[in-house]
Every structure is written in C-alpha cells, then in structure tokens.
XYZ file of C-alpha atoms in Angstrom:
410
model
C 97.835 -20.172 35.794
C 98.826 -23.993 35.777
C 96.421 -25.966 33.417
C 96.564 -29.713 33.575
C 95.204 -32.160 31.467
C 95.356 -36.192 30.178
C 95.226 -37.156 26.608
C 94.421 -40.546 25.074
C 93.962 -44.031 24.882
C 96.139 -44.070 22.450
C 96.677 -47.309 20.964
C 100.993 -47.292 20.903
C 102.685 -44.479 22.054
C 107.021 -44.312 20.934
C 108.743 -41.999 22.655
C 111.926 -41.907 20.579
C 112.461 -41.117 23.574
C 115.849 -43.727 25.366
C 117.964 -43.980 21.887
C 121.617 -43.713 20.913
C 122.017 -40.636 18.596
C 124.396 -41.902 16.733
C 124.180 -44.802 14.792
C 121.885 -47.532 13.851
C 118.811 -48.658 14.649
C 116.500 -51.455 15.090
C 112.591 -50.945 15.037
C 113.093 -54.098 18.547
C 114.457 -50.825 20.639
C 112.014 -48.834 20.111
C 109.606 -47.329 23.238
C 106.348 -48.474 22.726
C 103.889 -47.981 25.800
C 100.351 -49.709 24.770
C 96.900 -47.790 25.186
C 98.613 -44.759 26.679
C 98.013 -41.708 28.442
C 100.010 -38.337 27.858
C 99.826 -36.022 30.833
C 100.231 -32.640 29.844
C 100.896 -28.677 31.934
C 100.668 -25.784 30.064
C 103.612 -26.700 27.475
C 105.010 -29.362 28.607
C 104.991 -32.988 28.965
C 104.733 -33.660 33.369
C 103.938 -37.752 32.244
C 103.513 -40.924 29.871
C 102.821 -44.559 30.929
C 98.534 -46.106 31.318
C 96.505 -44.052 30.007
C 94.747 -45.773 32.708
C 97.642 -45.562 35.683
C 97.139 -42.158 34.509
C 93.323 -41.263 34.733
C 93.102 -42.922 38.231
C 96.660 -40.962 39.932
C 94.743 -37.944 38.129
C 91.203 -37.659 39.051
C 90.539 -34.256 38.406
C 92.890 -33.368 35.518
C 90.791 -32.374 32.587
C 90.336 -34.902 30.460
C 91.072 -35.272 26.632
C 89.333 -38.385 25.308
C 91.025 -40.526 21.838
C 87.992 -41.966 20.873
C 89.299 -44.428 17.964
C 92.591 -46.122 16.936
C 95.846 -43.640 17.067
C 99.483 -44.067 17.756
C 101.460 -41.542 18.202
C 104.903 -39.603 18.104
C 106.638 -36.287 18.907
C 105.769 -34.077 16.250
C 107.728 -34.099 13.508
C 111.072 -30.874 13.396
C 111.776 -30.388 9.170
C 116.362 -28.901 9.848
C 115.941 -27.752 6.008
C 113.671 -25.302 4.213
C 113.277 -22.459 1.835
C 109.664 -22.161 1.644
C 110.475 -17.886 1.881
C 109.965 -17.473 -2.025
C 107.100 -16.441 -4.127
C 107.272 -17.775 -8.220
C 107.233 -21.088 -9.701
C 109.790 -23.459 -11.012
C 106.774 -25.385 -13.253
C 108.723 -24.456 -16.678
C 112.392 -25.581 -14.957
C 111.294 -28.601 -14.158
C 109.359 -29.959 -17.844
C 112.051 -28.819 -19.204
C 114.063 -30.976 -16.674
C 113.018 -34.078 -17.573
C 113.152 -33.299 -21.841
C 116.672 -33.451 -21.077
C 117.538 -29.483 -21.165
C 120.616 -29.081 -17.995
C 120.914 -27.415 -14.964
C 123.376 -24.448 -17.515
C 120.728 -25.048 -20.055
C 118.447 -24.049 -18.139
C 119.419 -21.172 -16.236
C 120.645 -19.271 -18.891
C 116.960 -19.246 -20.330
C 116.227 -17.907 -17.664
C 115.832 -20.327 -15.379
C 116.745 -22.495 -11.823
C 117.215 -19.951 -8.848
C 118.156 -16.961 -10.625
C 114.576 -16.908 -11.365
C 113.272 -17.239 -8.262
C 115.696 -14.206 -6.515
C 114.087 -12.319 -9.585
C 111.033 -13.314 -8.472
C 111.467 -12.870 -4.329
C 112.767 -9.745 -4.783
C 109.620 -8.140 -7.132
C 107.375 -9.388 -3.866
C 106.219 -7.668 -1.678
C 106.894 -8.760 1.963
C 103.308 -8.691 2.893
C 103.078 -10.815 0.093
C 106.516 -12.893 0.632
C 104.681 -13.019 4.814
C 101.315 -14.539 3.034
C 103.046 -17.859 0.891
C 104.849 -18.194 3.727
C 102.065 -18.667 5.819
C 100.491 -21.045 4.085
C 103.364 -23.490 3.233
C 103.735 -23.759 7.525
C 99.838 -24.451 7.321
C 100.187 -27.734 4.741
C 103.369 -28.290 6.922
C 101.684 -28.727 10.778
C 98.743 -29.760 9.237
C 101.272 -32.753 7.899
C 102.340 -33.167 11.613
C 105.475 -31.146 11.786
C 105.328 -28.985 14.545
C 108.963 -27.467 14.302
C 109.995 -25.579 10.721
C 113.011 -24.144 9.293
C 112.948 -21.784 7.155
C 116.663 -20.028 5.174
C 116.791 -16.667 2.745
C 119.179 -17.227 -0.087
C 116.450 -15.858 -2.732
C 117.231 -12.074 -2.408
C 121.292 -11.827 -2.233
C 121.465 -8.532 -1.114
C 121.542 -6.746 1.528
C 117.741 -5.336 1.622
C 116.205 -8.336 -0.042
C 117.856 -10.935 2.949
C 116.890 -8.558 5.075
C 113.423 -8.701 3.435
C 113.257 -12.859 3.734
C 114.371 -12.729 7.073
C 111.631 -10.196 8.800
C 109.078 -11.944 6.789
C 110.843 -15.887 8.570
C 110.491 -13.790 12.094
C 107.157 -12.518 11.896
C 106.408 -16.321 10.063
C 107.709 -16.943 13.609
C 105.492 -15.168 15.876
C 102.019 -15.648 14.208
C 102.381 -18.905 13.604
C 101.819 -21.810 15.271
C 104.738 -23.893 14.616
C 107.923 -23.423 15.381
C 110.639 -21.708 12.816
C 113.459 -21.104 12.804
C 115.519 -18.734 11.350
C 119.139 -19.540 8.678
C 120.289 -17.080 5.780
C 121.185 -18.304 3.410
C 122.673 -14.832 1.588
C 125.386 -17.321 0.564
C 123.644 -19.374 -1.691
C 124.445 -18.562 -5.447
C 126.580 -14.672 -5.681
C 123.920 -12.196 -6.904
C 124.243 -10.417 -10.591
C 125.149 -7.940 -9.470
C 128.867 -9.111 -8.472
C 131.839 -10.972 -10.964
C 133.193 -12.808 -7.902
C 132.594 -14.805 -4.380
C 134.679 -12.423 -3.075
C 133.419 -9.340 -3.203
C 130.018 -9.825 -2.994
C 130.718 -12.634 0.733
C 132.415 -8.953 1.909
C 129.202 -7.511 0.904
C 127.845 -10.067 3.339
C 130.709 -9.860 6.585
C 130.531 -5.300 6.377
C 126.692 -4.490 5.639
C 124.114 -7.523 6.656
C 125.421 -8.924 9.568
C 125.192 -6.294 11.290
C 122.459 -5.376 10.434
C 120.873 -8.492 11.397
C 122.854 -9.280 14.807
C 120.770 -5.436 15.494
C 117.894 -6.962 14.783
C 118.737 -9.813 16.229
C 116.696 -11.471 12.487
C 118.591 -14.687 13.077
C 121.623 -17.131 14.724
C 122.596 -19.625 12.236
C 123.840 -19.406 9.007
C 124.369 -21.183 5.833
C 126.470 -22.005 2.345
C 126.558 -23.757 -1.293
C 129.507 -24.990 -1.507
C 129.616 -26.096 -4.820
C 130.942 -25.886 -7.973
C 128.511 -23.261 -9.057
C 127.583 -21.883 -5.843
C 131.086 -21.076 -3.522
C 134.435 -23.216 -3.689
C 135.724 -24.531 -0.474
C 138.815 -21.859 -0.471
C 136.358 -19.139 -0.733
C 133.466 -20.569 2.006
C 135.573 -21.419 4.562
C 136.873 -18.155 5.822
C 133.418 -16.581 5.859
C 132.811 -19.914 8.379
C 135.102 -19.038 10.417
C 133.990 -14.805 10.383
C 130.366 -16.115 11.602
C 131.186 -18.427 13.576
C 133.909 -15.785 15.967
C 131.530 -13.547 15.220
C 128.569 -16.747 17.319
C 126.270 -18.208 14.727
C 124.883 -21.481 14.594
C 126.463 -22.812 10.953
C 125.166 -25.315 8.963
C 126.576 -26.068 5.472
C 124.897 -27.240 1.787
C 127.389 -29.980 1.368
C 128.095 -32.912 -1.955
C 124.956 -31.569 -3.826
C 126.331 -33.061 -7.000
C 130.537 -32.865 -5.934
C 131.725 -33.483 -2.628
C 134.409 -31.312 -0.610
C 131.579 -29.376 0.916
C 131.417 -31.934 3.753
C 134.773 -31.210 4.994
C 134.134 -27.557 5.075
C 130.967 -27.949 7.633
C 132.974 -30.406 10.028
C 136.457 -27.889 10.276
C 133.928 -24.942 9.803
C 132.122 -26.527 13.385
C 129.267 -26.797 10.944
C 126.912 -28.338 13.420
C 124.367 -29.935 9.970
C 125.792 -30.541 6.242
C 122.922 -31.419 4.092
C 122.230 -33.137 1.314
C 125.759 -35.698 0.346
C 124.597 -37.235 -2.224
C 128.473 -37.270 -3.853
C 129.423 -38.305 -0.809
C 131.693 -41.460 -0.924
C 133.573 -43.971 1.987
C 136.529 -40.986 2.772
C 133.659 -38.397 4.044
C 131.178 -40.697 5.653
C 133.983 -41.668 7.347
C 135.386 -37.655 8.451
C 131.778 -37.493 8.967
C 130.962 -40.632 11.129
C 134.821 -38.706 13.408
C 133.413 -35.427 13.591
C 130.145 -33.877 15.904
C 128.660 -33.142 11.982
C 125.328 -34.618 11.635
C 124.247 -35.635 8.070
C 120.899 -34.855 7.079
C 119.446 -36.190 3.996
C 117.033 -34.809 1.038
C 115.575 -36.921 -0.157
C 113.080 -34.243 -2.055
C 115.735 -32.771 -4.011
C 117.064 -36.312 -5.191
C 112.915 -37.305 -6.306
C 112.753 -33.553 -7.713
C 116.122 -34.008 -10.059
C 115.817 -37.645 -10.141
C 119.650 -38.326 -9.221
C 120.529 -40.716 -6.475
C 119.850 -40.151 -2.693
C 122.571 -39.890 0.607
C 123.765 -42.582 1.095
C 122.127 -43.135 4.495
C 122.657 -46.389 5.311
C 126.490 -46.221 4.892
C 126.659 -43.295 7.213
C 123.777 -45.080 9.346
C 126.353 -48.004 9.929
C 128.965 -46.408 10.236
C 128.205 -44.871 13.412
C 126.788 -41.057 11.961
C 123.797 -39.416 13.360
C 121.155 -38.843 10.399
C 118.689 -36.473 9.670
C 115.985 -36.462 7.149
C 114.751 -33.214 5.860
C 111.908 -31.865 2.900
C 114.547 -29.341 1.663
C 111.058 -28.035 0.071
C 111.785 -25.113 -2.596
C 110.838 -24.226 -5.937
C 113.351 -26.100 -7.858
C 114.707 -28.870 -6.893
C 112.041 -29.878 -3.949
C 108.944 -28.912 -4.909
C 106.738 -31.366 -3.477
C 107.365 -30.926 0.152
C 105.581 -33.623 1.916
C 108.098 -34.230 4.658
C 106.798 -37.357 5.226
C 106.409 -39.497 2.404
C 110.220 -38.506 1.206
C 111.293 -40.389 4.473
C 109.238 -43.320 3.253
C 110.262 -43.288 0.039
C 114.195 -42.808 1.390
C 113.425 -45.160 3.646
C 113.537 -47.769 0.832
C 115.399 -46.906 -1.280
C 118.393 -47.020 2.084
C 116.255 -50.329 3.889
C 115.947 -47.816 7.095
C 113.956 -49.557 10.021
C 110.745 -47.186 10.992
C 112.908 -46.388 14.332
C 115.623 -44.469 12.436
C 113.536 -43.443 9.663
C 111.823 -42.026 12.784
C 114.411 -40.850 14.313
C 115.995 -38.285 11.618
C 111.721 -36.438 11.779
C 112.638 -36.727 15.295
C 115.130 -36.587 17.857
C 117.697 -36.304 15.404
C 116.170 -34.073 13.432
C 116.669 -32.028 17.290
C 120.021 -32.368 17.781
C 120.532 -30.956 13.637
C 118.440 -27.739 14.675
C 120.263 -27.741 18.471
C 116.708 -27.910 20.203
C 117.147 -30.206 22.848
C 113.948 -29.376 24.565
C 111.478 -30.847 22.015
C 111.728 -34.740 19.588
C 110.773 -37.147 22.276
C 107.195 -37.047 24.655
C 109.230 -38.066 27.457
C 108.690 -35.629 31.718
C 109.680 -31.851 31.232
C 109.906 -31.758 26.473
C 108.033 -29.423 24.678
C 104.404 -31.162 24.139
C 103.945 -31.395 20.660
C 102.788 -34.494 19.693
C 100.793 -36.174 17.118
C 98.584 -38.997 15.911
C 97.679 -41.288 13.005
C 95.043 -43.413 12.508
C 95.937 -46.900 13.148
C 96.611 -49.569 15.058
C 100.583 -49.935 14.251
C 102.989 -47.933 13.731
C 104.365 -49.798 11.064
C 101.575 -48.845 8.549
C 103.216 -45.549 7.999
C 105.238 -45.745 6.215
C 104.435 -49.106 4.990
C 101.929 -46.032 2.774
C 104.343 -44.509 2.049
C 102.737 -40.721 2.740
C 98.951 -41.642 2.348
C 98.184 -42.263 5.111
C 97.617 -38.801 6.932
C 98.080 -37.233 10.504
C 94.380 -36.840 11.429
C 96.317 -35.240 15.019
C 98.668 -32.154 16.153
C 99.193 -30.794 19.308
C 101.982 -27.761 19.353
C 102.852 -27.245 23.027
C 99.902 -29.488 24.247
C 97.074 -27.706 22.208
C 95.085 -28.992 19.822
C 96.036 -26.970 16.191
C 94.459 -29.802 13.508
C-alpha cells in the first residue's frame, strides 16, 4: 500500500546535492531551500521544495507539521566503527595519559588484546545487546547508517560470532548497518606469524562468510605492530578475487598502507594521520576515498589526518568516528567532525559532505546521503534557524528529530 506524507516546514533544508564528489567545497555552494518541505512515499523522497508549494500541489496527502525552527540535512553516515565489543579500556586511557607507551600498556595486559579477551568471553546475546545500545545512541545523534567491523575475535569461530551479531543488529535495529570483516586486525596470540594466521582466514573463515552471507567487505590494519604491506597485498588480492569490497586501516602511525589500498583497489583508506605529500598526491590520483578518523586523534592525543591538504589536492574526504574501546571511545561523530573542522579549517560544506554523500561513497551506498527525489528518506533536523549553528556548538547542539526511511525514530 502506497503511503505518502509531507514533512515541514523546515526553516532551512540542505539537500547536499549538486556538489562535486571530490575536492574542496565552499558554503556558498550549498543548496539551501528556505521554508522547505519533503514529500515522502514509503521509504523514498518524492520531492523537495517549498513547503507551501508542495502543500498546494498535494492537498490530500497526510502532513507532519514542524512547529519550531529547524534545519534539515541528510542522516549522518558513520563509515568506520568498531562498536561490536565487550569490556572497557579506561585503564589504558589513564595509563597513556600518565606517560605509558603503547608497548608498555600491551605488556601489562592492555591494548587490543584486552578487548579480544573480553569479546571472546562474551556471549553472543551480550554482544548483541551492547551493539544495539551503541546503535541507539548513534541514531539518537542523527547517525542513520553505521558501518561495524569485527576484529575482536581473531579466530574463525570468534570472528563468525561477531559477524553474526552485526548481521542480527542490522536486521533488528532501525539504523542500517554495514558489516566489515577485520579478522586482520592484529596477529592473535595463538599464531607466531602473520602469514599462517591469514592463511587460516583465507582457508577457513572466508568460505563460511560466503556461505552465510555475513559480509561483502574486508579490512586490514597495515602497521608495523599489525600487518606489513608485503603481507597485506596478497591477502587483499585474494579477497578481491573472491568479490569482496576492500577497505584499509592505513598510514595511522607509519606510511605505506595508503599505497597498498590504492594498488589493491580498496574503496577507502582510513586514518591517514601519518600521510605526507607523496601519499596525498597518490590518493588524489586514485579512486580510493580517504576517511579521516578524528576520534582516534582526540583519544590518542596525536595529529589529525591532513584533511585540508587532501581536499585541496582533489580528494574526496569522508569523516567517521572510529568508535572503539581503545583509541576512540568517545563515539560522538558530530563533535569529532566539528573539532576536525576547526583544526583543519574545513568549511561547513566540507564537514557535512564528509558525513553524508561522501561517507556514502566510502561505503558504496548510492541511495542515500542527499535529500533529493529518489533517495532514501533518512533525514535529521536540528533546532536552529541557520546551519552555521550546528558546527559552532561543536556537538552540543543536538539533533531534535530523526527520520529513518521516512519514519520518525527519534
């Protein structure tokens, strides 16, 4: 049964349409519709324009009246999270701020391996509940599409447990969930070398993922403490031949990962805090999308990804939270993006693009990220008269209303 409704009027509506996929953006390029309405049919947008005009054209359609000043945008898209986990790393955070190194923390039982132990020990039902709680918080804050990685199992059965939980969360939660297998997060304690571990992933985990249709995406952490470029390349090539979409954790602490991502045809490379001029130039000449993760920079107290230089070189730039228990526990995507914007001198248009249609590109989702006819009706609204207030408050101006596929959820 066809269901139509008209939502509005919004004081301002930012369509995020008719903007280039790559390169810098100015706020003057934003398409802003004043006193706007959105006509929705089932889960899709039918028309966007003047609320008064749409009301006159469709007098019999049901109406959802907005009775206060609001600015509407496409729902945020978080293209990089690790929110399927158990346990806390608060002690790691305190130790780091007291001058302990990553290696010292790891030797004391902290680091990623600590989360692996807690996640392995957690029942699937507990992991599901924790994941759903974090999705609830994200949705309340306007994040309507969330990528979630495994990577705290580091074994065939343990990774399958995480991926099944992520799939279940996608089926049960109002937000859309995109799963990614990060079995290549670090080398598990049970293995002495990376080659033998990845051989097991390829021989035993990948066939079961394909059989159960648990994910279409794979990731790998390329770093001295994880997997080297030489080890990563054949692994990614194998996965690409199997038809998987690829993404890479690259250039976080040292360089090399972004070039592997480019060479292997990865859709995105995420982190890039260590990227230099050579890496920026190579990314600008490739189709691989850089994803900045300001939450990790805030959590670790290190430099941000060179967002300004990446955009000026002609790259696309997505902005994601990296929400995880270790380096990025905050999980507030808007606050992180606003802070990144202040440090890297990004326009509101560039930040909003990084959270909407450019983030959608990093996940290869082309049915969302803009408020135009034919796109999914994922809409968020802030209680303000002008869009400039949103980033000005650095995450403290909260989303007031959220529509997912045309239905009000917050």
